[in-house]
Short mmCIF file of C-alpha atoms in Angstrom, two decimals:
data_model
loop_
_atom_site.label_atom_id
_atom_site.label_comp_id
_atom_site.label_asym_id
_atom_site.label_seq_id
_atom_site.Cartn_x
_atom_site.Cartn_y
_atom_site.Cartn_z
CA UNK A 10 -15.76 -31.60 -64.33
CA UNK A 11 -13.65 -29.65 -66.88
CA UNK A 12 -11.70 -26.47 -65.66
CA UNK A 13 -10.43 -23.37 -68.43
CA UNK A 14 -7.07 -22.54 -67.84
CA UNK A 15 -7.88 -18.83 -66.98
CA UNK A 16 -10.54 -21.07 -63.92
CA UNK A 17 -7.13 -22.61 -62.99
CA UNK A 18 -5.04 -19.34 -62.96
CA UNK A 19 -8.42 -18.28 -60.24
CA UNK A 20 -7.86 -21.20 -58.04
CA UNK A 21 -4.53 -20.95 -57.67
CA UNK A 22 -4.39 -17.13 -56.91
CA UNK A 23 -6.71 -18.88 -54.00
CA UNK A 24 -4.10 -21.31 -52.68
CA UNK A 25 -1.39 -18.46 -52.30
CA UNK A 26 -3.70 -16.25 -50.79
CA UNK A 27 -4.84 -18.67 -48.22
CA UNK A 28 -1.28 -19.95 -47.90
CA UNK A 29 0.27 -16.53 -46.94
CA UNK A 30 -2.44 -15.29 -45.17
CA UNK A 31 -2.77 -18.54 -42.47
CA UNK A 32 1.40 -19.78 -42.70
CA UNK A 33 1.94 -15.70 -41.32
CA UNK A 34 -0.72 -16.13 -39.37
CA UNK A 35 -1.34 -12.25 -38.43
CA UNK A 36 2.43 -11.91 -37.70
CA UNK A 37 2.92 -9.11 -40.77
CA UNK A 38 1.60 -6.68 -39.03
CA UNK A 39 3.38 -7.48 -35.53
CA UNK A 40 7.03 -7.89 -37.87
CA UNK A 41 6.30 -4.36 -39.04
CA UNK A 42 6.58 -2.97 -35.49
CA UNK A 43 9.86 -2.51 -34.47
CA UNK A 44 11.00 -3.53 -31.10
CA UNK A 45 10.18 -3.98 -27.94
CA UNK A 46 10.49 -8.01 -27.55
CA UNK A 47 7.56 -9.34 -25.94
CA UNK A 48 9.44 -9.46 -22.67
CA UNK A 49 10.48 -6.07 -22.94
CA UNK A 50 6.73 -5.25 -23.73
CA UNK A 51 5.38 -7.39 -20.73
CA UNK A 52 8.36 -5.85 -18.02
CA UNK A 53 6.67 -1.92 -19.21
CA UNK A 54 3.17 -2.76 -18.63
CA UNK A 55 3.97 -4.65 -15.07
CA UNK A 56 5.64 -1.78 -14.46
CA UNK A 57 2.56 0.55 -15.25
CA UNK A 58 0.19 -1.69 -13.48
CA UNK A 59 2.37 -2.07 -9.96
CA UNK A 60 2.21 1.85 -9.90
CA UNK A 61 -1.18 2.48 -11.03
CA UNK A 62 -3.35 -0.81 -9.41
CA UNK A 63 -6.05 0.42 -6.84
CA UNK A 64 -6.09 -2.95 -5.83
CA UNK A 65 -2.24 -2.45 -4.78
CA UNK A 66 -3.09 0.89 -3.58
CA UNK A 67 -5.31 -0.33 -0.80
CA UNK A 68 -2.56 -2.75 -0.10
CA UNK A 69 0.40 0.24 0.16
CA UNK A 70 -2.54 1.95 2.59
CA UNK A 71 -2.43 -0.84 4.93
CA UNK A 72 1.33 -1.15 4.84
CA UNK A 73 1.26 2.64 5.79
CA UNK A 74 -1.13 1.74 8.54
CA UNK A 75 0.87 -0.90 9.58
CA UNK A 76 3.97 1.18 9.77
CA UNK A 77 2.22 3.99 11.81
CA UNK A 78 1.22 0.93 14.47
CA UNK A 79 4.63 0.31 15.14
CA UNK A 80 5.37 3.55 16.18
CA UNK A 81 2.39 3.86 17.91
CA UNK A 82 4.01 0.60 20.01
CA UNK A 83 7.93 2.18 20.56
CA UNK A 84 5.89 5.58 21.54
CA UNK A 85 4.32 3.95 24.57
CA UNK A 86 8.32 3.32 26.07
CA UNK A 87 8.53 7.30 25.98
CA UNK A 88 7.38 9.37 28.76
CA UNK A 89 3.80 11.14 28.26
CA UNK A 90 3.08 14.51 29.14
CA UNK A 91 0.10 16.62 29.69
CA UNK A 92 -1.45 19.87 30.94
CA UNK A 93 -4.92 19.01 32.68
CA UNK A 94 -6.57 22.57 34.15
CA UNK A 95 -10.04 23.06 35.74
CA UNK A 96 -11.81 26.23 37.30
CA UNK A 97 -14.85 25.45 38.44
CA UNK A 98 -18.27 27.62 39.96
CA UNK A 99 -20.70 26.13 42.37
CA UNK A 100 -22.83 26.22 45.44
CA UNK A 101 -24.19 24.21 47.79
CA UNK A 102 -20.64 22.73 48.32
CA UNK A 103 -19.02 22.12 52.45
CA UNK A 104 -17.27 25.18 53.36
CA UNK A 105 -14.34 23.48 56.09
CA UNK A 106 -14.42 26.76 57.64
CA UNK A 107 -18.11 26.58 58.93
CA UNK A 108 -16.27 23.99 61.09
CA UNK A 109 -12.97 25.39 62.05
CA UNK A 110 -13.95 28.86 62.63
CA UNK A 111 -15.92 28.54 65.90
CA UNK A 112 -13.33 25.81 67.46
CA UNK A 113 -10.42 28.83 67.13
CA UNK A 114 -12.49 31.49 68.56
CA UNK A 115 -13.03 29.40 71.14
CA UNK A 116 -9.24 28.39 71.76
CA UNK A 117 -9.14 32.60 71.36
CA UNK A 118 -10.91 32.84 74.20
CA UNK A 119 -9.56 29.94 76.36
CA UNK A 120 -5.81 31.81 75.29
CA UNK A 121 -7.15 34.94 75.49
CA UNK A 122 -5.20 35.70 72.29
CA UNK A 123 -5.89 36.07 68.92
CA UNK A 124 -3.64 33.19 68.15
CA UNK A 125 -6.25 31.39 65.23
CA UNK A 126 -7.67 32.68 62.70
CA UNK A 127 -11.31 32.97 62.89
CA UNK A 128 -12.28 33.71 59.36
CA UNK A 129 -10.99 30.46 57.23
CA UNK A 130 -12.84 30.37 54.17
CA UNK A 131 -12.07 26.52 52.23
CA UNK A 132 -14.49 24.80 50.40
CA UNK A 133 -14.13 21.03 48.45
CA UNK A 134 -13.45 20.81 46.01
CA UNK A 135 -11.15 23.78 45.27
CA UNK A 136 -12.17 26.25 42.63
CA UNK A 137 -9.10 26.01 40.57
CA UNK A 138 -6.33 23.37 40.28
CA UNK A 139 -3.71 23.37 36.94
CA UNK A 140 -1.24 20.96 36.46
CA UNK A 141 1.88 19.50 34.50
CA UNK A 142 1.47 15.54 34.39
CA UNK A 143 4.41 13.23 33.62
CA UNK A 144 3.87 9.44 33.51
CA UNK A 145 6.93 7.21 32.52
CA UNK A 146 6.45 3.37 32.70
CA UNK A 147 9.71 1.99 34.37
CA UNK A 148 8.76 -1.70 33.48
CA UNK A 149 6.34 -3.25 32.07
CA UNK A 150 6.60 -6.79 29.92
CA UNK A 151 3.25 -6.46 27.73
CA UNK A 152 4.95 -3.30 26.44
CA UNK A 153 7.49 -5.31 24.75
CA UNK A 154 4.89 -7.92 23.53
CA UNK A 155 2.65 -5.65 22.20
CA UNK A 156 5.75 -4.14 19.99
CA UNK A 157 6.58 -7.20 18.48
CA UNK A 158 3.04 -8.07 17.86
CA UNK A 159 2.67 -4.67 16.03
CA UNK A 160 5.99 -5.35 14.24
CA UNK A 161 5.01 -8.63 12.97
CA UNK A 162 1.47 -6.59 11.73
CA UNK A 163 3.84 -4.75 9.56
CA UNK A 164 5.62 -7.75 8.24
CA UNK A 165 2.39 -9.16 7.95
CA UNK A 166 1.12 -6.21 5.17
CA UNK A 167 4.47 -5.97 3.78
CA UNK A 168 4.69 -9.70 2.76
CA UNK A 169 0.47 -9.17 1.58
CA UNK A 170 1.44 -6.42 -0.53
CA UNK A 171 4.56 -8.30 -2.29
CA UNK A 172 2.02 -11.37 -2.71
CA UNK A 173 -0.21 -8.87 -4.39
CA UNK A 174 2.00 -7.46 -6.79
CA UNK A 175 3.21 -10.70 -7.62
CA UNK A 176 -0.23 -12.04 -8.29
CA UNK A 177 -0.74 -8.71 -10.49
CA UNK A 178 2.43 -9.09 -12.39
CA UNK A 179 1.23 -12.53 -13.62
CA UNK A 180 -2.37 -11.28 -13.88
CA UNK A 181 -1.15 -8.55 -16.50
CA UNK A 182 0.90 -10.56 -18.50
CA UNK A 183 -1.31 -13.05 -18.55
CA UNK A 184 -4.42 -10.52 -19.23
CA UNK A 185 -2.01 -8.90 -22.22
CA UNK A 186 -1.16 -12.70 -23.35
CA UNK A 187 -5.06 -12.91 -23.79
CA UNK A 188 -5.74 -10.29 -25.50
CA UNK A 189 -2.89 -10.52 -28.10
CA UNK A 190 -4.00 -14.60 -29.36
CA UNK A 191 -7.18 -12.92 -29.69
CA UNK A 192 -6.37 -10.28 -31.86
CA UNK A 193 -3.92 -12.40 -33.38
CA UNK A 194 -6.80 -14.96 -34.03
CA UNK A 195 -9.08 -11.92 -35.59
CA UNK A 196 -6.55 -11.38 -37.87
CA UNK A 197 -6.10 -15.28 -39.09
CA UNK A 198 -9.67 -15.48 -39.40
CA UNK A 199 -10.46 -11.93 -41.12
CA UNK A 200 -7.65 -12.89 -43.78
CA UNK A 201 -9.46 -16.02 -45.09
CA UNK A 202 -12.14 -14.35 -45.69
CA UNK A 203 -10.96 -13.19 -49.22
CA UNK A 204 -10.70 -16.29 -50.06
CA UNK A 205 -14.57 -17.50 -48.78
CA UNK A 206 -15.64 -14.36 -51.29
CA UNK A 207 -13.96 -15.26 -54.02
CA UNK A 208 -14.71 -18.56 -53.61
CA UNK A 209 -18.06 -17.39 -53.22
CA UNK A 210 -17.96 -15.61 -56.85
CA UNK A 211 -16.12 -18.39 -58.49
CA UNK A 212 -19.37 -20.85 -57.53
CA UNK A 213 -21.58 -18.36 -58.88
CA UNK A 214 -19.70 -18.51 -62.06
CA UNK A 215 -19.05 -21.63 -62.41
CA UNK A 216 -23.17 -21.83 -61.95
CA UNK A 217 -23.73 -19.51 -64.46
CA UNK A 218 -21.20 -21.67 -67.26
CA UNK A 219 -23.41 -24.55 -66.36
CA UNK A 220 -20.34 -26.20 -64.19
CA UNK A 221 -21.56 -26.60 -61.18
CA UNK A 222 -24.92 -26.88 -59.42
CA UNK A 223 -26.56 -24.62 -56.69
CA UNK A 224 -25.32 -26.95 -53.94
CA UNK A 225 -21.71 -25.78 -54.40
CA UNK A 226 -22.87 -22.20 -54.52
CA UNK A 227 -24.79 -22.99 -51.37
CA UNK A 228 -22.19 -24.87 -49.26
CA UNK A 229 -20.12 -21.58 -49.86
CA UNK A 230 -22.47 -19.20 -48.96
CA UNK A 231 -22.49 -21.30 -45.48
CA UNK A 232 -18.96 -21.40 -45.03
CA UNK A 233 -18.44 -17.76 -45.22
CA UNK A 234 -21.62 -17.17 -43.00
CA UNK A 235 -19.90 -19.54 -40.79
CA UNK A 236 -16.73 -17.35 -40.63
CA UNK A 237 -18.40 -14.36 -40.43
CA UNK A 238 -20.14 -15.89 -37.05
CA UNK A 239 -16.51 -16.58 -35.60
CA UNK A 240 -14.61 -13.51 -36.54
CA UNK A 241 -17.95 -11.49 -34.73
CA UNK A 242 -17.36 -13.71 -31.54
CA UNK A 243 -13.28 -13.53 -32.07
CA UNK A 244 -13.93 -9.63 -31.70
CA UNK A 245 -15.88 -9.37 -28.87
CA UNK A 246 -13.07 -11.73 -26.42
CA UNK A 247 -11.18 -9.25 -27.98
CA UNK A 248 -12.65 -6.70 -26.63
CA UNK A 249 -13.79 -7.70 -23.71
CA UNK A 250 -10.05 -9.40 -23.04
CA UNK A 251 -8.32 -5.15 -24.07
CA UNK A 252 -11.19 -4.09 -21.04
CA UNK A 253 -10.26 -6.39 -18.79
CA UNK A 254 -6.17 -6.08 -19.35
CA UNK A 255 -6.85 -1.80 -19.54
CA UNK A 256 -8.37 -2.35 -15.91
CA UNK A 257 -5.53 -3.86 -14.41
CA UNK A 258 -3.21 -1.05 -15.42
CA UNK A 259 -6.37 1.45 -14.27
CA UNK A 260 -6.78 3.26 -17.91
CA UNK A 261 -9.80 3.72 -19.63
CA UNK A 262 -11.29 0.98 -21.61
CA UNK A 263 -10.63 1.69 -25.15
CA UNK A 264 -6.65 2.16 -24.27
CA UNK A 265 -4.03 1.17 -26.67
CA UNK A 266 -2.42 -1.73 -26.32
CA UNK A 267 1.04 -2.47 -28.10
CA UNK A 268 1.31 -6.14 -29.50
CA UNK A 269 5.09 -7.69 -30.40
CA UNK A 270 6.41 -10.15 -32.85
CA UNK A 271 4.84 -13.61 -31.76
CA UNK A 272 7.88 -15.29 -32.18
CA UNK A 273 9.58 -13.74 -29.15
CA UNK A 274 7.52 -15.81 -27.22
CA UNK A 275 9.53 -18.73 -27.43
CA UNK A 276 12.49 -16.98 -26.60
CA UNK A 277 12.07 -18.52 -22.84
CA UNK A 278 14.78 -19.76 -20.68
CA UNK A 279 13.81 -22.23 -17.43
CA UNK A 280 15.76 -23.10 -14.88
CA UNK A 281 16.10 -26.58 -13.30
CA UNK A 282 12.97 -28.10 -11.37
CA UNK A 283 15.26 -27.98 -8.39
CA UNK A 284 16.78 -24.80 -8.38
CA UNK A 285 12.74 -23.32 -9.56
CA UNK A 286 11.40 -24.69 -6.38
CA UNK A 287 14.65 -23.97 -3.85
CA UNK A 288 14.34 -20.23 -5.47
CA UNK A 289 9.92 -20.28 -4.69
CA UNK A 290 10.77 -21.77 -0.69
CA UNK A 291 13.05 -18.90 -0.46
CA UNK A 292 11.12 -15.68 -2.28
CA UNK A 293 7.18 -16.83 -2.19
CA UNK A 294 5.37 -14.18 -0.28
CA UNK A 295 3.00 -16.70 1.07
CA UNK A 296 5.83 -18.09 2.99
CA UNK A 297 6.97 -14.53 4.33
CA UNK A 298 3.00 -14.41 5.54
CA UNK A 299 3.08 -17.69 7.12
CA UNK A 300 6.28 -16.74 9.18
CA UNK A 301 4.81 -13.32 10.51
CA UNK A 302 1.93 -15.13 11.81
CA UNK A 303 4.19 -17.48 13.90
CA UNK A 304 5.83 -14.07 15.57
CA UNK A 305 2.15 -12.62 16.07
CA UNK A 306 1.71 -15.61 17.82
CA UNK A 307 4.65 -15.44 19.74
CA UNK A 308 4.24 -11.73 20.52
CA UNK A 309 0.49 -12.48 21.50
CA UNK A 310 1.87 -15.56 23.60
CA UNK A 311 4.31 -12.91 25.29
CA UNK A 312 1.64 -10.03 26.40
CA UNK A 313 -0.63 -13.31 27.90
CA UNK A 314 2.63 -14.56 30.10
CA UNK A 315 3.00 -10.83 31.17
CA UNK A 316 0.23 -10.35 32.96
CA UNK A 317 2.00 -12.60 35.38
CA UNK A 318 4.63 -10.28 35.89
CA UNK A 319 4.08 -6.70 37.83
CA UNK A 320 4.10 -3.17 36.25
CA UNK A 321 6.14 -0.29 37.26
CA UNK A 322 5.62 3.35 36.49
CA UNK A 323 6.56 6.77 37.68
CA UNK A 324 3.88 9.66 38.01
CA UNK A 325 4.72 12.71 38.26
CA UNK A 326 2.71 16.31 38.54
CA UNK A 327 3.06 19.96 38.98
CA UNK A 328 0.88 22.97 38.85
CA UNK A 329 -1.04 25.08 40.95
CA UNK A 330 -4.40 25.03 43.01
CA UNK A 331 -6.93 26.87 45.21
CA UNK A 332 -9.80 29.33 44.99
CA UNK A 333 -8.15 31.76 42.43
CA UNK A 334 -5.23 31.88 40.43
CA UNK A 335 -1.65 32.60 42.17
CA UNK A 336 1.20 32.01 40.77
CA UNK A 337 3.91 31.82 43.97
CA UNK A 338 4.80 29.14 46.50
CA UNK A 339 1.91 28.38 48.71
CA UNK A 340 0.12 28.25 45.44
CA UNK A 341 2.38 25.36 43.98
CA UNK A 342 1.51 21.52 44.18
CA UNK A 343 4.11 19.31 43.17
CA UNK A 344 3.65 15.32 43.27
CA UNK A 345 6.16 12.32 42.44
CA UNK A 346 4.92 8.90 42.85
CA UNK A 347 6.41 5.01 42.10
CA UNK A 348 3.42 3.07 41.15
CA UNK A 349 3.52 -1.00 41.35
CA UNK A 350 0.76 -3.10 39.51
CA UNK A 351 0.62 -6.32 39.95
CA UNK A 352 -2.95 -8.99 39.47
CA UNK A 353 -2.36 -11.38 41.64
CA UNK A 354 -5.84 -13.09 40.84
CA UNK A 355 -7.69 -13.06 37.65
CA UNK A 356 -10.12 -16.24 37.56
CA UNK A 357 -7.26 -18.26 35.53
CA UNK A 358 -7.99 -15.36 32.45
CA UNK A 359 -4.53 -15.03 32.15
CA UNK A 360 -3.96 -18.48 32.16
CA UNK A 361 -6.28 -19.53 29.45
CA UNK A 362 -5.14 -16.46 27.35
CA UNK A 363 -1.67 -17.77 27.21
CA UNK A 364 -3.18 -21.33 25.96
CA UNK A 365 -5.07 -19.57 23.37
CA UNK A 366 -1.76 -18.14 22.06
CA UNK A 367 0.41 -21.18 22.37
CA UNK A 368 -2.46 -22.91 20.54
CA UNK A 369 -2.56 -19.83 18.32
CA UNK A 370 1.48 -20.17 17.58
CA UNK A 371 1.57 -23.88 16.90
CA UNK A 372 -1.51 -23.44 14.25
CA UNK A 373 0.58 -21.10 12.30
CA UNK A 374 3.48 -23.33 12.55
CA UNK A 375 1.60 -25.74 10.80
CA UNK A 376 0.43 -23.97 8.42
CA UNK A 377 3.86 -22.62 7.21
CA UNK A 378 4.31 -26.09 6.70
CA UNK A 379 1.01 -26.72 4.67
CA UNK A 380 2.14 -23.61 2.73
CA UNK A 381 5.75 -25.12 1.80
CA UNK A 382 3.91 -28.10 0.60
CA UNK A 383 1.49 -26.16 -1.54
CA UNK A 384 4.53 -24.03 -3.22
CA UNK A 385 6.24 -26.98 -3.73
CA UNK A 386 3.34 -28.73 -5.81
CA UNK A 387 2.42 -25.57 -7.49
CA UNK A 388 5.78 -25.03 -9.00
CA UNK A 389 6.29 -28.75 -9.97
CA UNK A 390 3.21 -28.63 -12.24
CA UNK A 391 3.91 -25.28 -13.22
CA UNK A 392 7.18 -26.84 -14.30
CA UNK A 393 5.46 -29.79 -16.05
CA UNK A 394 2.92 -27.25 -17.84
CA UNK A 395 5.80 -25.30 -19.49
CA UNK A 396 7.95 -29.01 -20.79
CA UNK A 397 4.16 -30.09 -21.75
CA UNK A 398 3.30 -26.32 -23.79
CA UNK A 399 7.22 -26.29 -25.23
CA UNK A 400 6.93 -29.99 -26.87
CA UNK A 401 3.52 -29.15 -28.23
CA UNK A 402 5.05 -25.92 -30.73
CA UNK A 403 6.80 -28.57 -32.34
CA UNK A 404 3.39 -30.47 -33.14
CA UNK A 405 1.25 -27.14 -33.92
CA UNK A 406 4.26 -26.00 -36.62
CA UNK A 407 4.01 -29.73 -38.50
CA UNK A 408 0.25 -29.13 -38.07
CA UNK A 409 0.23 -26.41 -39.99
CA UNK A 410 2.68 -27.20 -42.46
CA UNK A 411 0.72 -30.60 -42.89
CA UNK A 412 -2.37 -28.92 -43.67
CA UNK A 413 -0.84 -26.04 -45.94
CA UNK A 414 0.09 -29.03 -47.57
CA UNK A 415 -3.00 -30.56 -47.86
CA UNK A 416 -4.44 -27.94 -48.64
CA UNK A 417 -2.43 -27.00 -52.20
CA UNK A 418 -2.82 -30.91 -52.74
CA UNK A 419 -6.75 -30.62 -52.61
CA UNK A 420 -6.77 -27.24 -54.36
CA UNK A 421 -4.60 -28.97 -57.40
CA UNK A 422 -7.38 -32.02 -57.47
CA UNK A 423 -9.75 -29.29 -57.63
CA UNK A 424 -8.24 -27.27 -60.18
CA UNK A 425 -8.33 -30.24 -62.22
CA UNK A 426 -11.96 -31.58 -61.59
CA UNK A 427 -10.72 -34.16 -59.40
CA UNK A 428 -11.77 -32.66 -56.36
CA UNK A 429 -15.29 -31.70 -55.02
CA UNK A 430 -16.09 -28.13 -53.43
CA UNK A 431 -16.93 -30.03 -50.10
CA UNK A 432 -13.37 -31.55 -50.44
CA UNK A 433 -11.90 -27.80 -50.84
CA UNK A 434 -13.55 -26.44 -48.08
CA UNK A 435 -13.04 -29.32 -45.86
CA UNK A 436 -9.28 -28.81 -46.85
CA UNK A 437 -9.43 -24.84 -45.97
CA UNK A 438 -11.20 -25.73 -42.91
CA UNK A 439 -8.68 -27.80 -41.49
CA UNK A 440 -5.57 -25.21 -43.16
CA UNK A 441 -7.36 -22.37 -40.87
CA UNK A 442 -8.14 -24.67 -37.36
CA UNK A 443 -4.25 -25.47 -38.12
CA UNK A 444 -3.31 -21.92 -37.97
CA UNK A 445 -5.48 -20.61 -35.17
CA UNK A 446 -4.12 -23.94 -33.44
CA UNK A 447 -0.78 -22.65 -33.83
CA UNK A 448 -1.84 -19.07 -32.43
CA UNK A 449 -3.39 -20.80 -29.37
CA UNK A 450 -0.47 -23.18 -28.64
CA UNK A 451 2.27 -20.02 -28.55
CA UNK A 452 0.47 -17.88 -26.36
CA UNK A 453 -0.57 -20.88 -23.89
CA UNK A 454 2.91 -21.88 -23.90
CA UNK A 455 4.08 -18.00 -22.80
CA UNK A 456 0.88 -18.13 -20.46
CA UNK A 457 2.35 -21.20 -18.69
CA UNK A 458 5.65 -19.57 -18.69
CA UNK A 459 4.55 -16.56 -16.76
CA UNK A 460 2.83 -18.89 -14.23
CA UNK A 461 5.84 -20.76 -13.52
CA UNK A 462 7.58 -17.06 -12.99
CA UNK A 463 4.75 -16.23 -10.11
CA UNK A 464 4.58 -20.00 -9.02
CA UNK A 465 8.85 -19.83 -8.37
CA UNK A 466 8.95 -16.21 -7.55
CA UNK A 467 11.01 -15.03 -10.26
CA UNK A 468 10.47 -11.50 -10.90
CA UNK A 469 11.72 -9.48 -9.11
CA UNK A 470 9.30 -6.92 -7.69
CA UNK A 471 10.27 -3.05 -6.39
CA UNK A 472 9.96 -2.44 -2.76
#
């Protein structure tokens, strides 16, 4: 097949399209922003999303709720005081004097003095009785059980809401991580299509000159159709990944999302496997979790062993009482009492509840220990993920450059009428997997990164 020069000139204005388009891979348009780096960029949305989550909302609730049943618990070492009145109208009722009233005119008349009174007028209950009521316990063991059991509730929320914004940190930057290799793949895609349609045109006219047959016009025709197919599905993940990440950070769906220069993705610094999972055992929430629900246990396993010890409390009261309302000194009721509590037979119920809780305790024990283990494996092949992701940017760079390569190499044999169109497209094929290859292989490579961060506990996160 026999090429004019100005049909040369054509197909190499291809090659250097294709070339920069794919070797930039989308990044023009990120290089033209200025600053932030994509850490920079990642550290501002966290931010945004730990203060704007619902998720973490309901999570800060039950922290508050927590917080409110401690004091509830240190409340009930404080005296309580109350005002209980009653006034009260009936009939029908025992009147005591019905009964006293005849014995003391009798006694009257034995005397023969008026030395009784003959016209006592008390019925039960009294009409009226208003009081001041003071109850203090003195000691009482469950008290102190019962505190530490709503103490370790708190702990309990706290550590659940740290574990949740860790787990949204990651999901954000992971969510953002997403979205960006899709646009970023949008963009590789969407600029080889220039090249399909001229490609495209160039068939036609080679047709037309009587160079070519309708097959090469055809096979084309298919390969743009083809591209067309994946830059339509490249935009919806695309959109569906901007909903999903706009969620997180509660803002509407069609938000703006900033993007950064890809290459400050790499810039990553690890730590050693060693010091990644002494720093997870020391900072993983889950751990934190795990120890609360040994104290619950031990708090729970406190209030059970209680019940074998007594209860002392002071009452106190003071008020007034009768058929009306006087206010003076035959009028005023005042009463003080010690009160001792103590079961001295339950049907073994207190027994078997401390059981449950020592069972209770040395359950959680265990699974502090199951949890250590877990962390321990988790950031070990988080570990291995990121050494795995980092060797393979080496691999998706030479990939690319050996298919750019390629590429200008089949392109030339083209040019010439060495080459067949199946041959070029092959070639362009391969020149664009290689490119979106490269696209996939940074962002996994940050994605891993940011699970090691959650898996060792690395950010840290504001109270």
């Amino acid at each position: 097949m026999f090429y004019t020069l100005p049909m040369f000139r054509m197909r190499h204005w291809l090659l250097l399209r294709l070339t920069a388009a794919l070797t930039v891979g989308g990044a023009a348009s990120a290089k033209a922003q200025s600053p932030p780096t994509a850490r920079q960029l990642l550290d501002r949305y966290v931010a945004e999303a730990l203060a704007a989550n619902l998720a973490l909302a309901q999570q800060s609730a039950a922290l508050t709720r927590a917080n409110a049943g401690v004091r509830e618990a240190n409340g009930r070492f404080l005296p309580s005081v109350g005002l209980n009145a009653r006034y009260s109208e009936f009939s029908g009722v025992i009147n005591i004097g019905d009964f006293i009233n005849p014995a003391y005119r009798a006694l009257n008349q034995l005397v023969g003095e008026s030395r009784f009174p003959t016209n006592v007028n008390a019925s039960l209950p009294l009409r009226q009785e208003t009081k001041f009521e003071l109850t203090q316990p003195l000691f009482n063991d469950a008290l102190f059980g019962a505190r530490a059991a709503a103490r370790a509730q708190r702990d309990l929320a706290g550590a659940t809401r740290k574990g949740a914004m860790r787990q949204l940190a990651a999901d954000i930057q992971q969510a953002w991580l997403g979205y960006a290799s899709t646009v970023r793949a949008v963009e590789t895609l969407e600029s080889t299509l220039p090249v399909l349609d001229e490609n495209v045109r160039v068939s036609e006219r080679l047709i037309g000159a009587g160079q070519a047959t309708p097959d090469v016009l055809l096979r084309a025709r298919a390969e743009r159709s083809e591209l067309l197919q994946q830059i339509e599905e490249a935009r919806r993940q695309s959109n569906a990944a901007r909903r999903g990440f706009n969620v997180l950070r509660n803002r509407d769906d069609d938000a703006a999302i900033s993007l950064v220069d890809d290459s400050t993705l790499l810039a990553v610094d690890t730590l050693s496997r060693s010091a990644l999972l002494a720093h997870a055992l020391t900072h993983r929430e889950e751990l934190a979790q795990a120890g609360t629900g040994i104290s619950l246990a031990r708090a729970q396993q406190r209030i059970a062993t209680a019940a074998y010890l007594p209860s002392l409390a002071l009452a106190a009261s003071y008020g007034v009482q009768g058929d009306r309302y006087r206010f003076n000194t035959r009028s005023d009721v005042s009463l003080a009492s010690v009160v001792l509590s103590w079961n001295a037979f339950n049907g073994g119920q207190d027994a078997a509840r401390r059981e449950q809780a020592s069972a209770t305790r040395t359950e959680a024990e265990y699974r502090q220990r199951e949890v250590e283990r877990a962390i321990g494996l988790q950031v070990l092949n988080a570990y291995d993920a990121v050494q795995s992701a980092r060797s393979t940017l080496v691999t998706a760079d030479d990939r690319v450059a050996s298919a750019e390569r390629a590429f200008a190499l089949v392109q030339r044999r083209f040019a010439e009428g060495l080459a067949t169109p199946v041959e070029f497209l092959s070639a362009r094929t391969a020149f664009t997997s290689a490119a979106i290859n490269q696209v996939i292989t940074r962002f996994t490579f940050a994605t891993r990164v940011v699970e090691l961060e959650r898996a060792a506990a690395l950010r840290a996160l504001p109270n």
